[in-house]
Tab-separated table of C-alpha atoms in Angstrom:
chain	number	residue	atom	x	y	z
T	1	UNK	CA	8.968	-5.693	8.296
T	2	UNK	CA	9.389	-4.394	11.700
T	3	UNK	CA	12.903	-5.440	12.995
T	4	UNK	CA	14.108	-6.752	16.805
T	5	UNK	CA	12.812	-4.346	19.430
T	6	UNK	CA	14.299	-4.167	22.411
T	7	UNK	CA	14.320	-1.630	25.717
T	8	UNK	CA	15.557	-0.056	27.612
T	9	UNK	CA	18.329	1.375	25.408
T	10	UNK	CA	20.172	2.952	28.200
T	11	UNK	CA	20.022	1.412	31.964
T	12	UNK	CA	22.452	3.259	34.848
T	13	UNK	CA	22.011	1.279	37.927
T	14	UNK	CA	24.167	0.815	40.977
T	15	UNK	CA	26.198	-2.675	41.967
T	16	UNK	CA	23.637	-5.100	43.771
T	17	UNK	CA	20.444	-3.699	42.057
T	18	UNK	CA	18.055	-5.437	39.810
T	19	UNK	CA	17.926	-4.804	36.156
T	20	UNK	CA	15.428	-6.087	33.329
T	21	UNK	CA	15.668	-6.022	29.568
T	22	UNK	CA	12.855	-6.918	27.533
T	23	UNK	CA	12.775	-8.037	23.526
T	24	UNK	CA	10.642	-8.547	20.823
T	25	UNK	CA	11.619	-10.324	17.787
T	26	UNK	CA	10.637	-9.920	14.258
T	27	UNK	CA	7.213	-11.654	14.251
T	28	UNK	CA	6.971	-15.567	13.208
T	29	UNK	CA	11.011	-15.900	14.364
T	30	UNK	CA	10.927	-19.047	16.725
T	31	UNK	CA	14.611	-18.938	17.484
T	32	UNK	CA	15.862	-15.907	20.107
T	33	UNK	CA	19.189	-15.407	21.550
T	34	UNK	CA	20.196	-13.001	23.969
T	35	UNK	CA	23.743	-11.531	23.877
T	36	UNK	CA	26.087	-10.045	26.288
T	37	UNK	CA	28.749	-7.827	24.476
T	38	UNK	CA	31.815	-6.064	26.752
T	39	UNK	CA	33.208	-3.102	25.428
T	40	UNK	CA	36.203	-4.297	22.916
T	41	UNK	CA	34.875	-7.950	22.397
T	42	UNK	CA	32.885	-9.974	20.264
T	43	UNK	CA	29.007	-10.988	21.277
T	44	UNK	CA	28.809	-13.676	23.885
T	45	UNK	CA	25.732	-15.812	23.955
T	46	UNK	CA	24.344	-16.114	26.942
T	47	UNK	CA	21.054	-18.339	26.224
T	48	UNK	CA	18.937	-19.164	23.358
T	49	UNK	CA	15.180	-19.398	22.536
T	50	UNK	CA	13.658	-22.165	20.544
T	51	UNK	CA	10.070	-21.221	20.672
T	52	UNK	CA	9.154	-20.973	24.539
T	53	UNK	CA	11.738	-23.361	25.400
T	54	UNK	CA	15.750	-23.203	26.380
T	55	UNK	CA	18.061	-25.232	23.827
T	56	UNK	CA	20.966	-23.555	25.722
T	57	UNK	CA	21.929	-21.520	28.306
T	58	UNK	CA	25.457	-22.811	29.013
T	59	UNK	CA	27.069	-19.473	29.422
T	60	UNK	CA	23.996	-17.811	31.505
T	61	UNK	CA	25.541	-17.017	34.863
T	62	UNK	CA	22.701	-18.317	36.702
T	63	UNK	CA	22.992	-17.430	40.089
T	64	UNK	CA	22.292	-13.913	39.002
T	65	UNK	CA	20.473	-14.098	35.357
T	66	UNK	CA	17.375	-15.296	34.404
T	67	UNK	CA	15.494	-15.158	30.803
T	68	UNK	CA	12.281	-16.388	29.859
T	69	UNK	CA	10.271	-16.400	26.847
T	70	UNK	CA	6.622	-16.384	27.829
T	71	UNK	CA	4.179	-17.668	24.745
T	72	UNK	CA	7.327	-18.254	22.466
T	73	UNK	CA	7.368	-14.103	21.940
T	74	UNK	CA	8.521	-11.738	23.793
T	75	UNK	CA	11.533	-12.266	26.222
T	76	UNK	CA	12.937	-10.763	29.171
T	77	UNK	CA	16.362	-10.880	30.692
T	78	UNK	CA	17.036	-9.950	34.139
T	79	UNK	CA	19.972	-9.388	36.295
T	80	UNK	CA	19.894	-9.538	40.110
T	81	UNK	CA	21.654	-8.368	41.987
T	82	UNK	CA	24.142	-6.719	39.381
T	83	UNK	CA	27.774	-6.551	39.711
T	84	UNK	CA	30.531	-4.153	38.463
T	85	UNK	CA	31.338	-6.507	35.557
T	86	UNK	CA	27.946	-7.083	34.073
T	87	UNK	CA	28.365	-3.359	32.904
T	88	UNK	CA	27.866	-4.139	28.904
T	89	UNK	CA	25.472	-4.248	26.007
T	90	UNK	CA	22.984	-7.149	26.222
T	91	UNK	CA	21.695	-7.379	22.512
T	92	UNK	CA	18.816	-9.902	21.554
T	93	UNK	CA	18.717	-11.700	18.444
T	94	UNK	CA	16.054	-13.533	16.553
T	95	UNK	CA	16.108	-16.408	13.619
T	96	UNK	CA	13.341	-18.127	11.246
T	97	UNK	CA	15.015	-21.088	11.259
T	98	UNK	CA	18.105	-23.435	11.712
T	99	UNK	CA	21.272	-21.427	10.379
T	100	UNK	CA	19.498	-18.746	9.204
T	101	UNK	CA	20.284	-14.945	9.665
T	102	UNK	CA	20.505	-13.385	13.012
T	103	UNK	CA	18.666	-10.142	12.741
T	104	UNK	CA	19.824	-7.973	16.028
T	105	UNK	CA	18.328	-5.090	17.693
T	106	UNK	CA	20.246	-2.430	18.803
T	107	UNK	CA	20.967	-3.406	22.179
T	108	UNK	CA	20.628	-2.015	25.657
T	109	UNK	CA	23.539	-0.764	27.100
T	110	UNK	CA	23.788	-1.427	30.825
T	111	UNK	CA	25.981	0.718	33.163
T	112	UNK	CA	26.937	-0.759	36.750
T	113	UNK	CA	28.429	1.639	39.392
M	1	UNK	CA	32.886	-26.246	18.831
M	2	UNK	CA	34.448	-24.672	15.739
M	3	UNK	CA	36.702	-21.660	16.775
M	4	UNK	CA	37.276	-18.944	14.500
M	5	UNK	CA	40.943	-16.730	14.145
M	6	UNK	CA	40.884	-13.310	12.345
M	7	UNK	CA	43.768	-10.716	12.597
M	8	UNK	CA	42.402	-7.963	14.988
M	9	UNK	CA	42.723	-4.881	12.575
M	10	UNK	CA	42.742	-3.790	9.055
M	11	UNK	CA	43.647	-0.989	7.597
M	12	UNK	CA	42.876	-0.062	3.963
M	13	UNK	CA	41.996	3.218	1.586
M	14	UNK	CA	39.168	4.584	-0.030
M	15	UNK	CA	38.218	2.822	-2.887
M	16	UNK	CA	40.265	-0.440	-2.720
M	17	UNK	CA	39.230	-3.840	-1.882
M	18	UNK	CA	39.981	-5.205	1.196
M	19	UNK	CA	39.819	-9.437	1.853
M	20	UNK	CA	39.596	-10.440	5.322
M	21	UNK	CA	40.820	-14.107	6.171
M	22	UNK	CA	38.912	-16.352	8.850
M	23	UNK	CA	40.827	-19.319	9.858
M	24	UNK	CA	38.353	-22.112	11.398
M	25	UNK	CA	40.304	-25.439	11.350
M	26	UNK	CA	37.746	-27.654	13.236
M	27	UNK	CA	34.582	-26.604	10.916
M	28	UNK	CA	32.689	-29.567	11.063
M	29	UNK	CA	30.633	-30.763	7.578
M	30	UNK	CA	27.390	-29.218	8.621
M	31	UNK	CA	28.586	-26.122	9.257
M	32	UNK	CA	28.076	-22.769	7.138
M	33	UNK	CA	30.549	-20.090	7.659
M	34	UNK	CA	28.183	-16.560	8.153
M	35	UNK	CA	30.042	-12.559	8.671
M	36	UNK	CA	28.563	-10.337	10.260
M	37	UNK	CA	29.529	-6.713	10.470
M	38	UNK	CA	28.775	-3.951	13.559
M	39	UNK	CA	29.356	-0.739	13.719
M	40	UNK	CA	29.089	1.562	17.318
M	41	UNK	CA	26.256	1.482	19.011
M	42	UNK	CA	24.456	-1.024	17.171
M	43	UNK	CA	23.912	-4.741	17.045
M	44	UNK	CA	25.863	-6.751	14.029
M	45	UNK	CA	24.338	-7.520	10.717
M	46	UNK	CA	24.191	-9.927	8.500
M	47	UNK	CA	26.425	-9.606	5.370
M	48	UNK	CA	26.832	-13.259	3.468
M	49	UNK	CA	27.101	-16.568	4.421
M	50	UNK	CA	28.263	-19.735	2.722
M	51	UNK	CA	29.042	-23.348	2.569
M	52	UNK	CA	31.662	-24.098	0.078
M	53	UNK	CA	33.472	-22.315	-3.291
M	54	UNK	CA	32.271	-19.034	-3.766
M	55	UNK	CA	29.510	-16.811	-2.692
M	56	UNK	CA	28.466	-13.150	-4.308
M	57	UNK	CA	25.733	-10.825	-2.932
M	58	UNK	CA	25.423	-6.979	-3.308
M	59	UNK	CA	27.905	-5.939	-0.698
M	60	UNK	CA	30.495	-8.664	-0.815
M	61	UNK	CA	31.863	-11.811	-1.697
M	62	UNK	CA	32.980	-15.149	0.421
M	63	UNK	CA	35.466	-17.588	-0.867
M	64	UNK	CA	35.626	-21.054	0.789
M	65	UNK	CA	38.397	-23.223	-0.253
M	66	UNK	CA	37.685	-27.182	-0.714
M	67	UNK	CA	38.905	-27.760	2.543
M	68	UNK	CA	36.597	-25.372	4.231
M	69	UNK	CA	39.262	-24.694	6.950
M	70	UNK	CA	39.206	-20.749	6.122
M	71	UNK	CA	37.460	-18.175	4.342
M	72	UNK	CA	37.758	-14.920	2.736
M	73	UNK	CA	35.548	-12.112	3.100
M	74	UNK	CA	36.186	-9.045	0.431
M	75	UNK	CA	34.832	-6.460	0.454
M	76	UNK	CA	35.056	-4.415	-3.494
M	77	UNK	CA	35.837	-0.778	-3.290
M	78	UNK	CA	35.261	0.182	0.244
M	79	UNK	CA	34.455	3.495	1.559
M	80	UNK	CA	34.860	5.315	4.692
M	81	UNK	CA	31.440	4.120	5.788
M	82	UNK	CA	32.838	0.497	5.651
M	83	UNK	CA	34.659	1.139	8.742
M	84	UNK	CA	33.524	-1.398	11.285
M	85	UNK	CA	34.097	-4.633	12.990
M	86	UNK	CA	33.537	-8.071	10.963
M	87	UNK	CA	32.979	-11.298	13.032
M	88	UNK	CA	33.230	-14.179	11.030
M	89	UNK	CA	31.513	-17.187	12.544
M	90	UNK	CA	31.309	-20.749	11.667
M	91	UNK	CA	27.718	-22.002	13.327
M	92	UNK	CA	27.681	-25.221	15.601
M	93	UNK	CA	24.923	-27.308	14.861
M	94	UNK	CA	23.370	-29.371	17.729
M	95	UNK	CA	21.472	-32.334	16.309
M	96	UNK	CA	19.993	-33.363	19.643
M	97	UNK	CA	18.127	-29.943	19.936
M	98	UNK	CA	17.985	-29.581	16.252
M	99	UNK	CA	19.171	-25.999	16.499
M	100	UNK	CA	22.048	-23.474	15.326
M	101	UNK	CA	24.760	-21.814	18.095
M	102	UNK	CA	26.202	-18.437	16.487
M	103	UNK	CA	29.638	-18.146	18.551
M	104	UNK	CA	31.130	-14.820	17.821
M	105	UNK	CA	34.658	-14.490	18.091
M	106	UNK	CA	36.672	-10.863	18.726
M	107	UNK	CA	36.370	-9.694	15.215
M	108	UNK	CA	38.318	-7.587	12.862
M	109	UNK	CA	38.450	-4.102	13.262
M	110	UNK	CA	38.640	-2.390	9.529
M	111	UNK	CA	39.487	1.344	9.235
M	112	UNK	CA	39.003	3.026	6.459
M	113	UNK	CA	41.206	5.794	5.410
M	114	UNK	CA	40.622	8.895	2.861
């Protein structure tokens, strides 16, 4: 079973440029998070997936972020205009169903100068 | 929201086992307690997950007392390639969306030693 795919896996960009970050999850997975993850600290969820549809996106700082999960697959996240602190690893996660195991990629580290 | 308290580093030996306490005091009854563990450069994985008593898989074993208001994750004779961060997390269930919030907390770091 091919696991959570996600690119870039390395993204150098300078403060007020644009930045996307697409992921595939393991096929038949309706549920997709995407992750923000600061060097030193735990995972922060920053929106999740059910199908095509948001069921949260609480901690998304919207006036810069935006996600979307076209035909309940594939997802992008994008960042624009970046800023100093959003220099971190964005990781996407994907689900079968309610409280079931989070399979993660292997992120995409994002470097803001 | 069900927050989770672990100490922020372990250190243990080759070959002993190691039990790492999560303190969630607010679980609420719906909840499962889940650990993950990540090492650098990659995204956590899944190690066991539970609801109440006791729990055994492959790699480790959870213990939930009755009152579900900790857990303990060992881990039997760990090596040096157990060294890694383990986020316990305690799920939040949102019945109006009928789905699952994973909150991940700041982890303990375990180092093994040889």
């Amino acid at each position: 079973e091919a696991g959570v795919a996600q690119s870039p896996r390395y993204k150098i960009i300078e403060k007020r440029q644009s930045v996307a970050f697409w992921c595939n999850p393991i096929s038949g997975h309706a549920t997709l998070y995407w992750y923000q993850q600061i060097l030193g600290q735990g995972p922060k969820l920053l929106i999740q997936f059910q199908n095509n549809g948001v069921v949260d996106d609480s901690q998304l700082p919207k006036d810069r972020f935006s996600a979307e999960r076209l035909k309940g697959v594939d997802s992008t996240l994008k960042i624009q205009p970046a800023k100093l602190e959003d220099s971190a690893v964005y990781l996407c996660a994907s689900s079968h169903g309610l409280a079931g195991e989070l399979f993660f990629g292997e992120g995409s580290r994002l470097t803001v100068l | 929201l069900a927050k989770t308290t672990q100490p922020i580093s372990m250190d243990s030996y080759e070959g002993q086992e190691v039990n790492i306490t999560c303190s969630h005091n607010n679980i609420a009854t719906n909840d499962y307690i889940t650990w993950y563990q990540q090492f650098p450069s990659q995204g956590p994985r899944f190690i066991i997950q539970g609801y109440k008593t006791k729990v055994t898989n492959e790699v480790a074993s959870l213990f939930i007392p009755a009152d579900r208001k900790s857990s303990t994750l060992s881990l039997p004779r760990v090596s040096l390639s157990d060294t890694a961060v383990y986020y316990c997390l305690v799920g939040d269930a949102d019945g109006a969306s009928g789905t699952y919030k994973y909150i991940f907390g700041t982890g303990t770091r375990l180092k093994v030693l040889a």
